[in-house]
Coordinates of C-alpha atoms in Angstrom, one line a residue:
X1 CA -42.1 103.2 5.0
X2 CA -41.7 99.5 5.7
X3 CA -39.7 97.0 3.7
X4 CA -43.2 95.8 2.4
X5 CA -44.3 98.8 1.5
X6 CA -41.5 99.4 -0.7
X7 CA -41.6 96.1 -2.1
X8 CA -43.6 92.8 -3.9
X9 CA -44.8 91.4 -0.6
X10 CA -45.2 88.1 -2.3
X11 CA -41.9 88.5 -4.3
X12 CA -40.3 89.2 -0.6
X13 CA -41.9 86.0 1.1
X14 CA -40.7 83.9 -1.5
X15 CA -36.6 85.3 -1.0
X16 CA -37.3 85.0 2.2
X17 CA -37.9 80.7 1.5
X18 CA -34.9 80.6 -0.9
X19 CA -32.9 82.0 2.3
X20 CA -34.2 79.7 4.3
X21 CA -33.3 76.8 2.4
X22 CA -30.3 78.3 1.2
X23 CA -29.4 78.8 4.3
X24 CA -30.1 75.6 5.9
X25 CA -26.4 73.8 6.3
X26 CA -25.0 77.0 7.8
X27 CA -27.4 77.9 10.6
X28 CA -27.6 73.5 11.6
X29 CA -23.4 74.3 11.6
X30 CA -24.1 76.9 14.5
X31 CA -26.5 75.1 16.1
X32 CA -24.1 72.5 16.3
X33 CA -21.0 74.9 18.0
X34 CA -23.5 76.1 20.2
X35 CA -23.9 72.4 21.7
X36 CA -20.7 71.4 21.4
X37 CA -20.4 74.3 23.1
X38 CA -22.1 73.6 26.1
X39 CA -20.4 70.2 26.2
X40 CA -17.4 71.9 26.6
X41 CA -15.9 69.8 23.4
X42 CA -13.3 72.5 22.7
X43 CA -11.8 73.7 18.8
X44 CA -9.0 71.7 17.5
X45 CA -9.7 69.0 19.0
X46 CA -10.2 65.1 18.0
X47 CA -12.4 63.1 19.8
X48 CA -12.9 59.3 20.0
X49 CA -15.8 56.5 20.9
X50 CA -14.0 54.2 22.3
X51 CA -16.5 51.1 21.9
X52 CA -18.8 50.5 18.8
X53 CA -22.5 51.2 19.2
X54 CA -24.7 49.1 21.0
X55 CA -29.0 49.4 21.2
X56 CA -28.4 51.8 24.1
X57 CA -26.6 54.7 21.8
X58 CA -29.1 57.8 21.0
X59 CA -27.8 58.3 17.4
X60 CA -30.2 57.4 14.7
X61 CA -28.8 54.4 12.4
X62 CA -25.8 53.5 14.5
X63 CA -23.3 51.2 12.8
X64 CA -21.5 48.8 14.7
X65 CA -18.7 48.7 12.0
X66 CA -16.7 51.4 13.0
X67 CA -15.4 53.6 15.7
X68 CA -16.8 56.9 15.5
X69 CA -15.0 60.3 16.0
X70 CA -15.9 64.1 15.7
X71 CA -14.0 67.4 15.9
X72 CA -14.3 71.1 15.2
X73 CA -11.4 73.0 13.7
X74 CA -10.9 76.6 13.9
X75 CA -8.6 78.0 11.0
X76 CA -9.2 81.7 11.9
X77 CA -5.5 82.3 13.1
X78 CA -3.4 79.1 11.5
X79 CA -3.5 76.1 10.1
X80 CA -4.0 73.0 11.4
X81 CA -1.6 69.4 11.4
X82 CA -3.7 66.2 11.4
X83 CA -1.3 63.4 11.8
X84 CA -2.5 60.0 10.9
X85 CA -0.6 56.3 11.4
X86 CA 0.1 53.2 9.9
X87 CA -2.8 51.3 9.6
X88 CA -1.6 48.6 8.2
X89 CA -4.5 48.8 5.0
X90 CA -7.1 49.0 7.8
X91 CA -10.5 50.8 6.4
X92 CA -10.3 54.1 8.0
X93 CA -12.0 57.4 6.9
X94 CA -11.6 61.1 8.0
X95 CA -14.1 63.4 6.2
X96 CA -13.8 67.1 6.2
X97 CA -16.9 69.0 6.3
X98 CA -17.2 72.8 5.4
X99 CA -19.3 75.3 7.1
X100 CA -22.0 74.3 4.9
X101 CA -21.7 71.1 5.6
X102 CA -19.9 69.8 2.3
X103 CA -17.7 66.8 2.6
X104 CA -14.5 68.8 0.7
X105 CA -12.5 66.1 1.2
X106 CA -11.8 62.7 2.4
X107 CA -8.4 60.8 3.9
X108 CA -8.3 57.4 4.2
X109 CA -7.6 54.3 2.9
X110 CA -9.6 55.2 -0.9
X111 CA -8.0 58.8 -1.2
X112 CA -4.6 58.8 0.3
X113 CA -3.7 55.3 1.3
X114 CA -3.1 53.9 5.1
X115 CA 0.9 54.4 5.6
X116 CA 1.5 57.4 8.1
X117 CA 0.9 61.4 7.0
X118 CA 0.5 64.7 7.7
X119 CA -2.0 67.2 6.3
X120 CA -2.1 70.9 6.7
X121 CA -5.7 72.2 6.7
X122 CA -5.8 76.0 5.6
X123 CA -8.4 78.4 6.3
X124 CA -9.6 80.4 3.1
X125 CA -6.6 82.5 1.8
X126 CA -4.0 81.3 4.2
X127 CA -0.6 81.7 2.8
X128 CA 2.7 80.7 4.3
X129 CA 5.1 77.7 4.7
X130 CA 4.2 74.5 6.1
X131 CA 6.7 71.5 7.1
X132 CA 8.5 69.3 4.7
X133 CA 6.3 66.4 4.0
X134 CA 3.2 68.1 4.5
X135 CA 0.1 67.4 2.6
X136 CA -2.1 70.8 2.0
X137 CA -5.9 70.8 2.0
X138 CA -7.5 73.8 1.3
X139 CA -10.6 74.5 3.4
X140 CA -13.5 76.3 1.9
X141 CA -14.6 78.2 5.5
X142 CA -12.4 78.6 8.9
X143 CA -15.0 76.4 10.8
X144 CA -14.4 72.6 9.6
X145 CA -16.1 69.6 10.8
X146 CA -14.0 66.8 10.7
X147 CA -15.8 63.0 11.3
X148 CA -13.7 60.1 11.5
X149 CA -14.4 56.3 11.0
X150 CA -11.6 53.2 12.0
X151 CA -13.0 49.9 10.9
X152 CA -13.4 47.2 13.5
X153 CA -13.9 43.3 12.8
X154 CA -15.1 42.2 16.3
X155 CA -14.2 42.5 19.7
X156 CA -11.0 41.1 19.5
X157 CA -10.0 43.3 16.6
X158 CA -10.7 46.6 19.2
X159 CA -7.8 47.4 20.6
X160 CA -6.1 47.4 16.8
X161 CA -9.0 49.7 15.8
X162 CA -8.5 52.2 18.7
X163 CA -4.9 52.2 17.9
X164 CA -5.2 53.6 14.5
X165 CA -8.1 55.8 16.0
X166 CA -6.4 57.1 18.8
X167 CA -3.1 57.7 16.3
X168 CA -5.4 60.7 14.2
X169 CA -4.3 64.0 16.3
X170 CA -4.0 67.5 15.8
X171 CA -1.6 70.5 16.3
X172 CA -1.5 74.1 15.4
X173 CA 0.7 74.8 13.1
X174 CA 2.8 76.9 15.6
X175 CA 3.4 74.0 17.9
X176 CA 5.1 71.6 15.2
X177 CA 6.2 68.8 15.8
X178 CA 4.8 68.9 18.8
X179 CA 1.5 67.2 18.9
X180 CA -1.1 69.6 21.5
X181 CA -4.0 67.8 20.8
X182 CA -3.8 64.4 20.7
X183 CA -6.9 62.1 20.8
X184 CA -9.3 62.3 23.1
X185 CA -12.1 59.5 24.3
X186 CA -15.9 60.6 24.3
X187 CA -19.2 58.9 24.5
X188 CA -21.2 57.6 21.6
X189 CA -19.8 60.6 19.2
X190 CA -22.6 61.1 16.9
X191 CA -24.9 61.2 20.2
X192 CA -23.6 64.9 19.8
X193 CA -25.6 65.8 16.4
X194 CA -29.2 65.4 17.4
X195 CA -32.2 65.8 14.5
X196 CA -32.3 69.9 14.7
X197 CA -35.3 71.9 14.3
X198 CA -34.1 74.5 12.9
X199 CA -37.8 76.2 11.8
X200 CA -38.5 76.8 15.7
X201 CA -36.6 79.8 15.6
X202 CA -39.0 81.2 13.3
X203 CA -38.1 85.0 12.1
X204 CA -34.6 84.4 14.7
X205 CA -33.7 81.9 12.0
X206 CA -32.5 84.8 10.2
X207 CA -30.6 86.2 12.6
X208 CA -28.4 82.7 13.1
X209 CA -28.0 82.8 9.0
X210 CA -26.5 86.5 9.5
X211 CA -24.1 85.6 12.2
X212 CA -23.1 82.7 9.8
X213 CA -22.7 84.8 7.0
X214 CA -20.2 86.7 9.0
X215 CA -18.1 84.0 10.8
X216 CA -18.0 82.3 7.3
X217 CA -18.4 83.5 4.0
X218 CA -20.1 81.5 1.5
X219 CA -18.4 81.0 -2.0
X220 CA -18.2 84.5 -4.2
X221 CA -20.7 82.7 -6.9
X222 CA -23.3 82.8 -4.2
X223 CA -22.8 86.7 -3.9
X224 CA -25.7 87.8 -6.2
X225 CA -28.2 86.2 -4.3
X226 CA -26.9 87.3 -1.3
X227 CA -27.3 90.6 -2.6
X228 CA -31.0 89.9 -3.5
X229 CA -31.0 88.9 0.0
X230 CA -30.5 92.9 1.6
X231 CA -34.0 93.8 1.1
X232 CA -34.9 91.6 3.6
X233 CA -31.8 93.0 6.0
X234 CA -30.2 89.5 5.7
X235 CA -26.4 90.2 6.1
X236 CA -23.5 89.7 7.4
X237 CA -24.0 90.4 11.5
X238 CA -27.4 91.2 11.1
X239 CA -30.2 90.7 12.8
X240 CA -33.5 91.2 11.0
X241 CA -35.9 89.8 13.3
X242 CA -35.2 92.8 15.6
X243 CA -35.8 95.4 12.7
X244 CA -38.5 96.7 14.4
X245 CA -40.3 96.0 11.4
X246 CA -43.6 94.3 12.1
X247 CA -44.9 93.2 9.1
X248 CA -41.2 91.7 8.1
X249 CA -41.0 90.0 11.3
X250 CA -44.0 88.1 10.3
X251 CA -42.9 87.4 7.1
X252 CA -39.8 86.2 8.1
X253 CA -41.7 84.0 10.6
X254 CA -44.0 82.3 8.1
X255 CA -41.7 81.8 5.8
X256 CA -39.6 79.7 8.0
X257 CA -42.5 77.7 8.5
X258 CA -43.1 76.8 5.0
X259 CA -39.9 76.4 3.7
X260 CA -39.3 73.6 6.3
X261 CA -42.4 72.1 5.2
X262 CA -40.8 72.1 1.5
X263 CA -37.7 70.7 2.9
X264 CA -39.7 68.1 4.9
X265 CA -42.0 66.9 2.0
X266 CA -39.4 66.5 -0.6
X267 CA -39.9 63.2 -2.3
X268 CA -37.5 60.4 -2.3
X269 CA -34.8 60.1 0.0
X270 CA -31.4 62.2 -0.2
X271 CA -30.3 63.1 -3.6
X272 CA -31.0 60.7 -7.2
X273 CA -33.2 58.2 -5.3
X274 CA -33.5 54.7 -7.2
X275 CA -35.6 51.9 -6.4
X276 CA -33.1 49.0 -6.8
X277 CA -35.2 45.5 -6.4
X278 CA -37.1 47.1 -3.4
X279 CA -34.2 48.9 -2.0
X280 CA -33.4 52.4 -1.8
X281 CA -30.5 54.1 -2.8
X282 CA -29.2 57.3 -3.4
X283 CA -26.7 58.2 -6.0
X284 CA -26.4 62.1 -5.8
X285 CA -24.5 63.2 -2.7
X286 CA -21.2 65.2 -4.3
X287 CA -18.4 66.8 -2.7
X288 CA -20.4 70.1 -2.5
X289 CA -24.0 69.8 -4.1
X290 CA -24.9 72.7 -5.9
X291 CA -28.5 72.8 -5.9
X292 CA -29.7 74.7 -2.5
X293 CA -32.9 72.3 -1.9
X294 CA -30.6 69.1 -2.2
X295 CA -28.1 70.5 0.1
X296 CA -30.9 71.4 2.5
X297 CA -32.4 68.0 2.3
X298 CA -29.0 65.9 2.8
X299 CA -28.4 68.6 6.1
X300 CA -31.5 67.7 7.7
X301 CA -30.3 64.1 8.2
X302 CA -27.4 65.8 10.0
X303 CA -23.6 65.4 9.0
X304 CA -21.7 63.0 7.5
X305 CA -23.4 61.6 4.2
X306 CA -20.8 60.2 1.8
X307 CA -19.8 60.7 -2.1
X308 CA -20.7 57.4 -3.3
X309 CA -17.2 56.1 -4.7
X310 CA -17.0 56.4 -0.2
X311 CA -19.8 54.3 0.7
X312 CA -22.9 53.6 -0.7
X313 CA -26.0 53.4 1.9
X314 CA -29.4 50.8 0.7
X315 CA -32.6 51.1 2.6
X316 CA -35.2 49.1 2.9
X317 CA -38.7 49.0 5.1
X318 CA -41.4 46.6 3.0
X319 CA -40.8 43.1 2.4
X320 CA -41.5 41.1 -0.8
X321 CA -45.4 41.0 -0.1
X322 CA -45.4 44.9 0.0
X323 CA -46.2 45.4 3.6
X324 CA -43.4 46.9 6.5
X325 CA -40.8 44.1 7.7
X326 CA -42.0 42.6 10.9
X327 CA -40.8 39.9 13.2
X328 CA -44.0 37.9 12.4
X329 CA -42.4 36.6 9.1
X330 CA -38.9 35.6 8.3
X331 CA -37.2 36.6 5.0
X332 CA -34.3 35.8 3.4
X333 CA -31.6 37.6 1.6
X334 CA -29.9 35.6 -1.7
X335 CA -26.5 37.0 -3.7
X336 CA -25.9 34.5 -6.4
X337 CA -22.4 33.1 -6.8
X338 CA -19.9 35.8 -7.2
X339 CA -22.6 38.5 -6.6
X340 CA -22.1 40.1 -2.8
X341 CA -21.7 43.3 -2.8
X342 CA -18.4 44.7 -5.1
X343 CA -16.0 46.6 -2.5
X344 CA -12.6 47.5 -2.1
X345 CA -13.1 47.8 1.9
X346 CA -16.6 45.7 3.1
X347 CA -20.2 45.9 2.9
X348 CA -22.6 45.2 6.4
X349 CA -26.3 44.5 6.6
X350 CA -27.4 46.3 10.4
X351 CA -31.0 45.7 11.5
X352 CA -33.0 48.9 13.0
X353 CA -36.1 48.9 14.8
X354 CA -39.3 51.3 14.2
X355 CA -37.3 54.2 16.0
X356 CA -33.8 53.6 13.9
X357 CA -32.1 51.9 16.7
X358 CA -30.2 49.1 17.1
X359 CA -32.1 45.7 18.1
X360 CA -31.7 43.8 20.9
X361 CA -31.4 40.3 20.3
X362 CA -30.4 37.1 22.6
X363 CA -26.8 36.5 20.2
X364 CA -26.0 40.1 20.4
X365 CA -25.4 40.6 16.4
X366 CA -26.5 43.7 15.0
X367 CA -25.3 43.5 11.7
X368 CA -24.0 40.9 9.3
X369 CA -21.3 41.4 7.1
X370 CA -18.6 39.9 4.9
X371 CA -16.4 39.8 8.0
X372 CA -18.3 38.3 10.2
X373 CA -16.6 35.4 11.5
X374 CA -18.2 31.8 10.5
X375 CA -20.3 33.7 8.0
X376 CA -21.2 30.3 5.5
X377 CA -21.4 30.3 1.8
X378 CA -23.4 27.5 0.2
X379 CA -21.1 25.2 -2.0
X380 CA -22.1 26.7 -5.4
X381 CA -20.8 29.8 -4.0
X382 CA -23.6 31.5 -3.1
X383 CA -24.6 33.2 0.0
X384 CA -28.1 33.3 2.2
X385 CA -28.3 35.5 5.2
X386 CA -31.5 34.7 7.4
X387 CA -33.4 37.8 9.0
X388 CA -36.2 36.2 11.6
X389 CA -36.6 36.3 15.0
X390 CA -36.4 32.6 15.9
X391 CA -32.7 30.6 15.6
X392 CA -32.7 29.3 11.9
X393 CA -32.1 25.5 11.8
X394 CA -28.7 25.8 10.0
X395 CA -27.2 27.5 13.1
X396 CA -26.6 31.1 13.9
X397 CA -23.6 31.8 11.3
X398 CA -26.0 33.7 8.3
X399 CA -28.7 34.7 11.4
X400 CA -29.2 38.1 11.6
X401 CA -32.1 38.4 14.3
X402 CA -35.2 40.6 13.7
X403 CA -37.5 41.7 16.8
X404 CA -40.2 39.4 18.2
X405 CA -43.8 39.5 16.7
X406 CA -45.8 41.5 17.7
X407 CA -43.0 44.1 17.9
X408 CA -43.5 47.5 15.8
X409 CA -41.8 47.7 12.1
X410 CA -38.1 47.2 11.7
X411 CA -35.8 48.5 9.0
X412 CA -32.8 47.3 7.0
X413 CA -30.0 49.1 6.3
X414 CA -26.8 47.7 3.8
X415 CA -23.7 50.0 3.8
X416 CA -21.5 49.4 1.3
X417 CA -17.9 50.8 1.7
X418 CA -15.3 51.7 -1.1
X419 CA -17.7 50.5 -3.9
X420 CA -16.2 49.3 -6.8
X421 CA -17.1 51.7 -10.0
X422 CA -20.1 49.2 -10.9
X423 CA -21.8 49.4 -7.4
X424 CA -21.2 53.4 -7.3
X425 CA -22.6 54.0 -10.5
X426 CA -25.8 52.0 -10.6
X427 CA -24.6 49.3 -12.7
X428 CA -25.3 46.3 -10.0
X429 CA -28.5 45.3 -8.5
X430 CA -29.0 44.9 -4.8
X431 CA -30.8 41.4 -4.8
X432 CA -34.4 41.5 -3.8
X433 CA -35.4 40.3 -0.3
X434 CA -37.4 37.4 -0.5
X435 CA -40.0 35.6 2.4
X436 CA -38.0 32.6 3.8
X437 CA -40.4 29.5 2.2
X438 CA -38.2 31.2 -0.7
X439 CA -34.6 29.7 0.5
X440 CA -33.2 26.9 -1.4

């Protein structure tokens, strides 16, 4: 007798697209090993991008504010040491990522300050003596995905920035004080965490959420589910698309299928979506989200997405007149006196085209920000940043250049970093973009 012969066929089907989306973060986090993988980028192991992003980089929504960094920890056997160094009160930001892709915790300049340290990431259960001075963070799986950001003003702030980047390294805890690991250069980070497509597998989905199960454990509140879970053979080490089970297999298969079409057509973007005078925003990310559907929508975007007290992300596609931004108008963006942005770190307007890249553009600016050098506040205070195509007649100092018309639909994208309380909570307003007959 088959599994669907024994049970609700429709009941069945159903589990099967809470396991799916359940299940999401876990299988993307193999997917992931497997690549870095075959790009021989081995465990325990930091690695840098020495230069910031330029239109060339693959990544979608590159920011040219930071230096990007990525690494894979392995806390089967030990822990491991992450030493950081003075940076001198330098925004820098290294976010550790569960097996489920949760950001668990963050050290950096909001969390833990910039002078030098040492933290001790523990597997689950690990017990034992670390050294005097170190700073314990317990990890909720043994597979940890650590991202790391160093702020850079320009060009001639680089080799400061790569400093402090280059200063994050790792060692076992065996090998203390002696630093095995330290940091290593690599290419465009990011370019290493493509979009996945996770729903191609189709019933072999499955199997990739049962080798997960088994190389990390999710949190014992998730056990009753996964107990549900057995009748379709999902668990730990299993592999239920080879059941020999026909009518399973199938089942397994569509319902891959349409829970990534659930996934897909979820409404809004990331988690608590607001309209804020045009803009997008999300308010929702958490440390771990609990909901199974948010965490599956927040994965699909890949790693990396912040708490908001972190950074706080705006988007924006359709000008003032409703229709997509396009190079055949210019627009302006107006903060009143005393109303940029709120942050304890900076904030950075970057300009994407149709395909989420960075622009090309004859002054070779990307984003404008409150560090950019020259940047020119009116004498009431206030600040206006162009975003055209052609040189504005004031000069180039508030220019951020958009593509030429004709081109396709380009995108706006304001980060925000280290929020103060009333940006993180919702409490201030994003100005509106307006057309540019609209500057005073």
């Amino acid at each position: 007798m088959t599994v669907l012969e024994a049970d609700n066929p429709a009941m069945l089907k159903q589990l099967a697209i809470d396991a799916y989306i359940w299940g999401i973060p876990l299988v993307q986090t193999r997917m992931y090993l497997e690549l870095a993988e075959r790009l021989e980028l081995p465990f325990n192991q930091l690695f840098g991008t020495p230069e910031l992003c330029t239109p060339q980089s693959l990544v979608p929504l590159p920011n040219v504010d930071t230096l990007y960094g990525i690494g894979w920890l392995d806390l089967t056997t030990q822990p491991q040491l992450l030493s950081v160094p003075e940076a001198h009160d330098r925004y820098y930001l290294v976010q550790l990522n569960d097996a489920y892709l949760n950001s668990f915790s963050y050290i950096g300049r909001r969390t833990t300050g910039t002078a030098p340290g040492l933290f001790a990431i523990c597997g689950p259960g690990w017990e034992g003596d670390l050294p005097e001075g170190a700073i314990r963070v317990d990890a909720p799986t043994n597979h940890v995905l650590v991202i790391t950001r160093v702020m850079v003003v320009d060009r001639d702030d680089l080799a400061e920035a790569l400093r402090v980047q280059q200063g994050l390294s790792l060692t076992g805890l065996s090998d203390f004080p002696r630093i095995t690991n330290p940091n290593r250069p690599i290419d465009d980070a990011f370019d290493n965490f493509p979009i996945l497509q996770p729903a191609r597998l189709g019933a072999r989905y499955f199997d990739e959420l049962c080798a997960g199960l088994l190389e990390n454990p999710p949190p014992e509140e998730d056990g009753p589910f996964l107990e549900e879970l057995t009748a379709l053979g999902i668990r730990p080490g299993a592999k239920p698309s080879q059941s020999g089970d026909g009518e399973l297999v199938d089942l397994l298969d569509q319902a891959a299928s349409e829970a990534n079409a659930i996934i897909h057509g979820r409404a809004g973007w990331l988690i608590d979506t607001r309209d804020v005078n045009g803009w997008q925003v999300s308010y929702g990310i958490t440390q771990r989200i609990e909901d199974p559907l948010d965490r599956a929508v927040v994965a699909k975007l890949g790693p990396g997405c912040l708490v908001p007290q972190e950074g706080l992300y705006y988007s924006l596609r359709q000008g003032p007149d409703g229709e997509l931004l396009s190079g055949d108008k210019s627009y302006v963006l107006i903060f009143p006196p005393g109303q940029t942005p709120p942050v304890d770190a900076f904030w950075s307007l970057t300009m994407y085209g149709d395909d989420w890249s960075l622009v090309e553009n004859p002054i070779d600016r990307y984003a404008i920000s409150n560090r950019t050098p020259g940047l020119r506040y009116e004498d009431d205070g206030s600040l206006i940043l162009h975003i055209q195509h052609e040189r504005p007649a004031s000069g180039t100092s508030n220019w951020l250049p958009c593509p030429p018309p004709g081109s396709p639909p380009f995108h706006l994208f304001m980060r925000t970093y280290q929020p103060r309380a009333e940006l993180s909570d919702g409490r201030y307003e994003m100005p509106p973009l307006q057309l540019g007959d609209s500057a005073r």
